[in-house]
Short mmCIF file of C-alpha atoms in Angstrom, two decimals:
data_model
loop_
_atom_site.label_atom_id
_atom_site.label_comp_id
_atom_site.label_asym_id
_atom_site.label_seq_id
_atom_site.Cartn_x
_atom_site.Cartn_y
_atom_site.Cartn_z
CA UNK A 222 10.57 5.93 10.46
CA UNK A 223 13.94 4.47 10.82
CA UNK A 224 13.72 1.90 8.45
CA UNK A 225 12.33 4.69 5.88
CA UNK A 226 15.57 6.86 6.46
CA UNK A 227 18.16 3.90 6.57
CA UNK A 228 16.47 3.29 2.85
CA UNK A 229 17.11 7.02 1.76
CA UNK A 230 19.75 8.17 2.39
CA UNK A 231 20.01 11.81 2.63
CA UNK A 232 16.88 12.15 4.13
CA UNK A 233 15.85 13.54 7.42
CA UNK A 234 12.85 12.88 10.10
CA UNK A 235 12.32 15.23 13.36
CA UNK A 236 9.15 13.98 15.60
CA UNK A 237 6.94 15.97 16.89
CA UNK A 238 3.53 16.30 18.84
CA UNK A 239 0.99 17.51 16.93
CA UNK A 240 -0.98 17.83 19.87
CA UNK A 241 1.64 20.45 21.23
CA UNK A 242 1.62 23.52 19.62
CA UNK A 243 5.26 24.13 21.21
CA UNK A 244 6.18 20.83 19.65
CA UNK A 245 5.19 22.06 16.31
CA UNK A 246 7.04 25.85 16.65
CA UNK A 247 9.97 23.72 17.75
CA UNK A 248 9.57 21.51 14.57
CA UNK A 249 9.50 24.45 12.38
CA UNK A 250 12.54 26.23 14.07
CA UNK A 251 14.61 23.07 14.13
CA UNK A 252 14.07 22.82 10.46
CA UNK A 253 14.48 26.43 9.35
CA UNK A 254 17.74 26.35 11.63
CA UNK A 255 19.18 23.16 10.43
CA UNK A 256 17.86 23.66 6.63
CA UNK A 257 17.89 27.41 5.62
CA UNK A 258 17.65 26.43 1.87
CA UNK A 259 14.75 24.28 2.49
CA UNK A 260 12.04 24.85 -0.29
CA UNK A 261 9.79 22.50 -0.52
CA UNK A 262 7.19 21.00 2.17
CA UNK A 263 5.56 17.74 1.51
CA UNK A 264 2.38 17.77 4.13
CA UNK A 265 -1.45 17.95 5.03
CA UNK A 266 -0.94 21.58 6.26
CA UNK A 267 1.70 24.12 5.92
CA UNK A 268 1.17 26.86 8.54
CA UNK A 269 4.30 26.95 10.20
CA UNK A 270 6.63 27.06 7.58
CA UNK A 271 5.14 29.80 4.89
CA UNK A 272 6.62 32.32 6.19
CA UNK A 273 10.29 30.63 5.22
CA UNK A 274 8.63 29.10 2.07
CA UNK A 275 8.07 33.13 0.78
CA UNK A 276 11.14 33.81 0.99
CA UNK A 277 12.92 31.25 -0.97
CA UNK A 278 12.92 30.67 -4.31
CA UNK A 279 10.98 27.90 -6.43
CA UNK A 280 8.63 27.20 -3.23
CA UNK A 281 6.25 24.49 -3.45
CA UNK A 282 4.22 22.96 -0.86
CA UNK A 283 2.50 19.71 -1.50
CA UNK A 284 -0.27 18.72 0.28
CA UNK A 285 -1.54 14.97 -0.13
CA UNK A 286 -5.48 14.53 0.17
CA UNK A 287 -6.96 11.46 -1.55
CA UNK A 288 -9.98 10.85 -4.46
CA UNK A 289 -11.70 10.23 -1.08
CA UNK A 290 -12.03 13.58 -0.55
CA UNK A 291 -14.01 14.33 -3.76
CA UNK A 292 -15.96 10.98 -3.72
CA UNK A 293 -16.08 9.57 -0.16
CA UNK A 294 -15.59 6.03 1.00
CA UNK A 295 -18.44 5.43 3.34
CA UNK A 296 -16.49 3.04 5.53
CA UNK A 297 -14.41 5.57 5.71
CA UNK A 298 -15.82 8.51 6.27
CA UNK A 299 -14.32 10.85 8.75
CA UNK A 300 -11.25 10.29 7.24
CA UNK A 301 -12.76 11.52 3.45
CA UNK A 302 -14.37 14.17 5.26
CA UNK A 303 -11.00 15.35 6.38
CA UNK A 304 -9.30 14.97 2.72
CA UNK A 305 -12.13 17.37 1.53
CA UNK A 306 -11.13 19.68 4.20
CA UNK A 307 -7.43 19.58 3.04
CA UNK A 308 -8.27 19.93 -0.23
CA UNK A 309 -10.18 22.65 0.80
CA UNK A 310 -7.80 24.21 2.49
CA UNK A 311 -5.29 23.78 -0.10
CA UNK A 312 -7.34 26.08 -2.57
CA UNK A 313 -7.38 28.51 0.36
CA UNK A 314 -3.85 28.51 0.96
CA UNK A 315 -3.31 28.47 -3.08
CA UNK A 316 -5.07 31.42 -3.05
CA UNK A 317 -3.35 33.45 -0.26
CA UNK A 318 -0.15 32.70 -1.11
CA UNK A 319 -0.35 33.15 -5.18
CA UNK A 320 1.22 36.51 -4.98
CA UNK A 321 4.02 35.24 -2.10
CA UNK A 322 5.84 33.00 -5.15
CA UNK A 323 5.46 29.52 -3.17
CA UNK A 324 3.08 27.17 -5.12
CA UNK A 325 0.73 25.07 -3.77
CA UNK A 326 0.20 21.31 -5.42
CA UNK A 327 -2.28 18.90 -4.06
CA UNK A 328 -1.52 15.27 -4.85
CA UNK A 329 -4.83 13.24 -4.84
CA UNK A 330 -4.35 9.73 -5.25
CA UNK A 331 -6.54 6.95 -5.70
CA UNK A 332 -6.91 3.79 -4.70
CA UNK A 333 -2.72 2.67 -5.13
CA UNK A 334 -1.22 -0.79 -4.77
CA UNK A 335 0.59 -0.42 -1.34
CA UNK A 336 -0.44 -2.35 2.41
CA UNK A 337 -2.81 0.63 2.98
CA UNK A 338 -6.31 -1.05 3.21
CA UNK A 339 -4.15 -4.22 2.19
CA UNK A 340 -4.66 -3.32 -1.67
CA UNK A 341 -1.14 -4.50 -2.72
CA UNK A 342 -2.60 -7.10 -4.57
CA UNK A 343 -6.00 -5.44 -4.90
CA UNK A 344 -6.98 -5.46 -8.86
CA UNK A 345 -8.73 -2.48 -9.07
CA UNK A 346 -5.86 -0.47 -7.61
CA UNK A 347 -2.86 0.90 -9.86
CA UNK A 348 0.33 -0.16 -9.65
CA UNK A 349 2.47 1.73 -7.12
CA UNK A 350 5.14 2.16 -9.91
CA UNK A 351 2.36 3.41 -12.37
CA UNK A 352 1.32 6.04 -9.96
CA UNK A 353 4.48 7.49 -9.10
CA UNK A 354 5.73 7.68 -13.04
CA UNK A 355 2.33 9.49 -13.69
CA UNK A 356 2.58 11.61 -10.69
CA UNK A 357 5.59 12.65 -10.90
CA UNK A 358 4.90 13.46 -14.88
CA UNK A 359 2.21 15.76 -13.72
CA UNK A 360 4.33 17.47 -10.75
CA UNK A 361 7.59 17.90 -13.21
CA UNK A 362 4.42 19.79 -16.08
CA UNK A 363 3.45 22.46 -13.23
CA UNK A 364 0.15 21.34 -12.91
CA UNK A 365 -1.56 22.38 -9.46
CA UNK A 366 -3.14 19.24 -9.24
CA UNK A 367 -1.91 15.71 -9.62
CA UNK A 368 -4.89 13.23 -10.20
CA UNK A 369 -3.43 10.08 -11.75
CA UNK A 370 -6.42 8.12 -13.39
CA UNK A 371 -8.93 7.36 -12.32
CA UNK A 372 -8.90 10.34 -10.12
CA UNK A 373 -10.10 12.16 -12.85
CA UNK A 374 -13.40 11.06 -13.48
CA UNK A 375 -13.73 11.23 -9.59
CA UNK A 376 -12.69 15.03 -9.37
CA UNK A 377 -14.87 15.71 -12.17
CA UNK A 378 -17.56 14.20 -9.95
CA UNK A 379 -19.03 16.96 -7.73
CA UNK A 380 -22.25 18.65 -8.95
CA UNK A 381 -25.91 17.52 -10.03
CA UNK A 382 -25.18 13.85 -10.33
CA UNK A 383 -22.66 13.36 -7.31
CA UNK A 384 -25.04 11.39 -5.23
CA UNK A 385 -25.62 8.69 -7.85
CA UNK A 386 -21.70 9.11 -8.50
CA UNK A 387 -20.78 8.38 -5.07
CA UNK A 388 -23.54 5.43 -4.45
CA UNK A 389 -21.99 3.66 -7.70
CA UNK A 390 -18.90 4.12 -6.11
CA UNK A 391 -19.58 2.49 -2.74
CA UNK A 392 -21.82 -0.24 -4.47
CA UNK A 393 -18.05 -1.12 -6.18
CA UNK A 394 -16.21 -1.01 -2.92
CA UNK A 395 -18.82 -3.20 -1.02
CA UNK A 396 -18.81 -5.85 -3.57
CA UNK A 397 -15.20 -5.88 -3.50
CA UNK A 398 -12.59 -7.89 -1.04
CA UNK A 399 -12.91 -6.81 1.98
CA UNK A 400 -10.33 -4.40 3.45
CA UNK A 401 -8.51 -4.44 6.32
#
C-alpha cells in the first residue's frame, strides 16, 4: 500500500478489517469526517458509504467484477462465482439507488497484462495501457458498464449456448501457459 501512495501523490489509504464490522463503520466515519466532498467510491461493495454518496453531487460508485463473472474460469471458480455475485449486486444496488442521483458503474475487465495470474507477458491478454485508454473512454461516455474487448463477446455470453461458450473458453485457458 505504501509504495502505491508514495507513487500518487494525493492519494489516501485507511486499513481496515473487513472481518470487523466496527472496523468497517470506523472506515466509513473516518472517511466521511476527513473527506466531506468525497463523491466517488471505487469498490466491490458500497454499503457503508451510500448514504453520504446521496447526498453529494455527481455520485458514482464503481464496483470492479471481472469477465469471470459472466464466463467463469474453472480453476478459478469461487472467485468467478463471487464476481457474478458483485455484478449481481451491482444491478441491485443500480436499481435502488437510480432515483438517489449516485450512479452505479461496474468495470469488468478481462484478462489484462499485469502480475495477476503472471499474464504481463501473457499474449492473449491486452495491454495494461490499452485497457485503461478504453476504460476510461467508456467511464468519461456514461456508460454503466465498462467491458473493454473482449469482454464483450463474453457478457453477451449468458443464455442458450453458455455452456458450450464457457467449455470453449476453458479448453483456451487449459491449453494455454500455465498460471501462477
Amino acid at each position: 500500500m505504501e509504495l502505491t501512495l508514495e507513487a500518487n501523490p494525493g492519494m489516501a489509504a485507511i486499513e481496515l478489517d473487513i472481518n470487523d464490522t466496527a472496523s468497517i463503520q470506523a472506515a466509513a466515519q473516518h472517511l466521511i469526517a476527513h473527506y466531506p466532498e468525497l463523491n466517488v467510491l471505487i469498490n466491490n461493495a458500497g454499503i457503508m458509504l451510500v448514504e453520504h454518496l446521496k447526498a453529494r453531487p455527481d455520485a458514482v460508485i464503481v464496483n470492479v467484477s471481472s469477465v469471470l463473472g459472466f464466463v467463469p474460469m474453472a480453476v478459478t471458480a469461487v472467485y468467478s462465482a463471487t464476481k457474478a455475485a458483485l455484478h449481481s449486486y451491482t444491478l441491485s444496488q443500480r436499481y435502488l439507488l437510480r432515483g438517489h442521483g449516485v450512479r452505479l458503474v461496474e468495470i469488468a475487465p478481462p484478462r489484462v497484462r499485469t502480475e495477476l495470474l503472471n499474464s504481463s507477458e501473457e499474449e492473449r491478454a491486452i495491454p495494461l495501457d490499452q485497457f485503461i485508454s478504453q476504460a476510461m473512454k467508456q467511464f468519461e461516455s456514461g456508460a454503466d458498464e465498462i467491458l473493454v474487448a473482449p469482454a464483450e463477446a463474453m457478457r453477451a455470453n449468458p443464455g442458450p449456448n453458455e455452456h458450450a461458450w464457457v467449455s470453449g473458453f476453458n479448453d483456451m485457458i487449459a491449453n494455454g501457459p500455465a498460471f501462477g
